[in-house]
Every structure is written in structure tokens, then in C-alpha cells.
Amino acid sequence: MTLQIVRDWVLRFNARGPDGLVNGKAPGGRAKLNVAQRHALAKIVESGPIPAIHGVVRWRRKDLVQWIFQEFRIAMDETTVGRELKALGFAKLSARPRHYAQNELEAEAFKKTSPPLWRKSEAGSRAAPTSSSGGPTKRA
């Protein structure tokens, strides 16, 4: 144990008492967006983009990074914007990928139809069990 560790313990104990000796979560870096900027981000996401103004038909994190830089002159990474959106209560939605040349009408023609797993048997369709000796069998 080094002298620096002991100094850190003493400083934490003096600042917070015995609770200061319990290892807690590191405070991390300072947030890039303040409360007002977060509210503006939430408002713009909820209202959705206007294609004529914003140039997009749906918001992506990449588009929101550009919007934040244009509005507030704050450079952020896409993952940071994703964390901010998650903290604001938004969930990431992604559309199911579709091939650009897919034709829905032709796809219907190639869909396989399976027979139902269970069918009611017809009356009298069960035959009496036969013996391997070749003669009729008697019921017990």
C-alpha cells in the first residue's frame, strides 16, 4: 500500500466520513448538454423532422449530431447522442431491412404453405390392426 492511497483515504474520510471509504461510482466527465439543450433535443425528436427544413424524413443519430452542432455549436459523437436520447426516455427503433429490388407481389407467389399440423380424421378411417401371421386378429 502506497502513501498516496492512504492520503486518498484520509481525504475521503474527512470529506464524507466513514461512507467516504466505501468505493462508489466514479463521477465521470461533465455532460455536454445542459438542461435547456436536452429539452430542445427532446422537443425536436418528438416533433419529428420537417423534410423541407431539415433535409431528412426521419431522425437518425447522425442527423441529430448535425442538428446539435448547428444549434448549439457542440460537437458530439453518435453514441453520446444515443445515450442522451436513452436518458430522455427515447428508444431506438429500426426498420426491418428490405432488399431494394424486392417485389412484394412476386414474394407472395414463392411463400410456402404448410398443411395444418392437426386434422380431424375421417370416420371409419382407422383399420383394425392386422397380424403379421396373415390371419385376422381377435380383440382382447
Short mmCIF file of C-alpha atoms in Angstrom, two decimals:
data_model
loop_
_atom_site.label_atom_id
_atom_site.label_comp_id
_atom_site.label_asym_id
_atom_site.label_seq_id
_atom_site.Cartn_x
_atom_site.Cartn_y
_atom_site.Cartn_z
CA MET A 1 0.00 0.00 0.00
CA THR A 2 1.45 3.32 -1.01
CA LEU A 3 1.37 6.60 0.83
CA GLN A 4 -0.83 8.11 -1.93
CA ILE A 5 -3.58 5.53 -1.24
CA VAL A 6 -3.54 6.39 2.46
CA ARG A 7 -3.76 10.12 1.64
CA ASP A 8 -6.74 9.47 -0.63
CA TRP A 9 -8.48 7.52 2.12
CA VAL A 10 -7.87 10.28 4.64
CA LEU A 11 -9.17 12.95 2.27
CA ARG A 12 -12.30 10.90 1.50
CA PHE A 13 -12.88 10.19 5.19
CA ASN A 14 -12.51 13.88 6.09
CA ALA A 15 -14.89 14.92 3.30
CA ARG A 16 -17.65 12.29 3.70
CA GLY A 17 -16.99 10.45 6.96
CA PRO A 18 -16.98 6.64 7.10
CA ASP A 19 -19.18 6.48 3.97
CA GLY A 20 -16.31 8.05 2.04
CA LEU A 21 -14.25 4.88 2.47
CA VAL A 22 -16.76 2.81 0.52
CA ASN A 23 -15.84 2.59 -3.14
CA GLY A 24 -18.52 4.31 -5.18
CA LYS A 25 -19.15 5.01 -8.82
CA ALA A 26 -16.70 7.43 -10.39
CA PRO A 27 -18.30 10.80 -11.19
CA GLY A 28 -17.31 10.70 -14.87
CA GLY A 29 -16.99 13.65 -17.21
CA ARG A 30 -19.15 16.73 -17.32
CA ALA A 31 -22.25 16.48 -19.51
CA LYS A 32 -22.01 18.31 -22.83
CA LEU A 33 -25.68 19.34 -22.95
CA ASN A 34 -27.35 21.39 -20.24
CA VAL A 35 -30.99 21.01 -19.17
CA ALA A 36 -32.34 23.56 -21.67
CA GLN A 37 -30.44 21.93 -24.54
CA ARG A 38 -31.76 18.49 -23.53
CA HIS A 39 -35.33 19.83 -23.56
CA ALA A 40 -34.74 21.29 -27.04
CA LEU A 41 -33.39 17.92 -28.21
CA ALA A 42 -36.41 16.08 -26.79
CA LYS A 43 -38.77 18.57 -28.41
CA ILE A 44 -37.18 18.28 -31.87
CA VAL A 45 -37.20 14.45 -31.68
CA GLU A 46 -40.86 14.35 -30.59
CA SER A 47 -42.00 16.78 -33.27
CA GLY A 48 -40.07 14.95 -35.98
CA PRO A 49 -38.09 16.44 -38.84
CA ILE A 50 -39.56 18.71 -41.49
CA PRO A 51 -38.10 17.44 -44.77
CA ALA A 52 -38.04 20.88 -46.41
CA ILE A 53 -36.13 22.41 -43.49
CA HIS A 54 -34.06 19.57 -42.05
CA GLY A 55 -33.48 17.63 -45.27
CA VAL A 56 -34.38 14.26 -43.72
CA VAL A 57 -37.59 12.28 -43.39
CA ARG A 58 -36.70 10.59 -40.09
CA TRP A 59 -34.22 11.38 -37.36
CA ARG A 60 -31.08 9.30 -37.15
CA ARG A 61 -28.38 9.82 -34.56
CA LYS A 62 -26.11 11.09 -37.32
CA ASP A 63 -28.70 13.74 -38.25
CA LEU A 64 -29.17 14.75 -34.62
CA VAL A 65 -25.39 15.19 -34.24
CA GLN A 66 -25.52 17.68 -37.12
CA TRP A 67 -28.58 19.44 -35.67
CA ILE A 68 -26.92 19.79 -32.24
CA PHE A 69 -23.81 21.26 -33.84
CA GLN A 70 -25.84 23.72 -35.93
CA GLU A 71 -28.00 24.79 -32.98
CA PHE A 72 -25.56 24.84 -30.07
CA ARG A 73 -22.07 24.57 -31.68
CA ILE A 74 -21.39 21.45 -29.60
CA ALA A 75 -19.57 18.56 -31.29
CA MET A 76 -20.85 15.20 -30.07
CA ASP A 77 -20.40 11.59 -31.08
CA GLU A 78 -23.33 9.47 -32.29
CA THR A 79 -23.05 7.14 -29.30
CA THR A 80 -23.19 10.10 -26.92
CA VAL A 81 -26.37 11.33 -28.63
CA GLY A 82 -27.76 7.80 -28.30
CA ARG A 83 -27.04 7.83 -24.55
CA GLU A 84 -28.66 11.25 -24.19
CA LEU A 85 -31.77 10.05 -26.04
CA LYS A 86 -31.96 6.94 -23.88
CA ALA A 87 -31.67 9.08 -20.75
CA LEU A 88 -34.55 11.21 -22.07
CA GLY A 89 -36.68 8.08 -22.41
CA PHE A 90 -36.48 7.50 -26.15
CA ALA A 91 -35.98 4.01 -27.57
CA LYS A 92 -34.04 3.18 -30.71
CA LEU A 93 -36.34 1.90 -33.44
CA SER A 94 -35.05 0.39 -36.63
CA ALA A 95 -37.00 -0.76 -39.62
CA ARG A 96 -36.68 -4.29 -40.84
CA PRO A 97 -34.19 -4.32 -43.71
CA ARG A 98 -35.62 -4.90 -47.16
CA HIS A 99 -33.84 -5.58 -50.41
CA TYR A 100 -34.09 -2.62 -52.77
CA ALA A 101 -35.25 -4.77 -55.69
CA GLN A 102 -37.80 -6.80 -53.77
CA ASN A 103 -41.22 -7.13 -55.38
CA GLU A 104 -43.96 -7.87 -52.85
CA LEU A 105 -46.29 -9.47 -55.41
CA GLU A 106 -43.67 -11.94 -56.57
CA ALA A 107 -42.70 -12.72 -52.98
CA GLU A 108 -46.27 -13.85 -52.25
CA ALA A 109 -46.08 -16.40 -55.07
CA PHE A 110 -42.99 -18.05 -53.53
CA LYS A 111 -44.29 -18.32 -49.97
CA LYS A 112 -44.63 -21.90 -48.83
CA THR A 113 -47.91 -23.02 -47.35
CA SER A 114 -47.70 -25.82 -44.84
CA PRO A 115 -50.56 -28.20 -44.18
CA PRO A 116 -52.16 -27.77 -40.78
CA LEU A 117 -50.41 -29.63 -38.02
CA TRP A 118 -53.60 -31.38 -36.89
CA ARG A 119 -56.53 -32.64 -38.93
CA LYS A 120 -59.60 -34.44 -37.75
CA SER A 121 -59.56 -37.97 -39.11
CA GLU A 122 -62.48 -39.17 -41.17
CA ALA A 123 -64.98 -41.59 -39.68
CA GLY A 124 -64.01 -45.21 -40.19
CA SER A 125 -60.57 -44.34 -41.42
CA ARG A 126 -58.89 -46.45 -38.79
CA ALA A 127 -58.44 -50.02 -39.91
CA ALA A 128 -58.30 -52.88 -37.48
CA PRO A 129 -54.75 -53.91 -36.62
CA THR A 130 -53.51 -56.84 -38.61
CA SER A 131 -51.29 -59.63 -37.51
CA SER A 132 -48.01 -60.40 -39.18
CA SER A 133 -49.07 -64.05 -39.50
CA GLY A 134 -51.54 -63.22 -42.23
CA GLY A 135 -54.77 -64.15 -40.42
CA PRO A 136 -57.34 -61.86 -38.84
CA THR A 137 -56.76 -60.95 -35.21
CA LYS A 138 -59.22 -61.14 -32.34
CA ARG A 139 -59.85 -58.29 -30.00
CA ALA A 140 -58.98 -58.95 -26.40
#
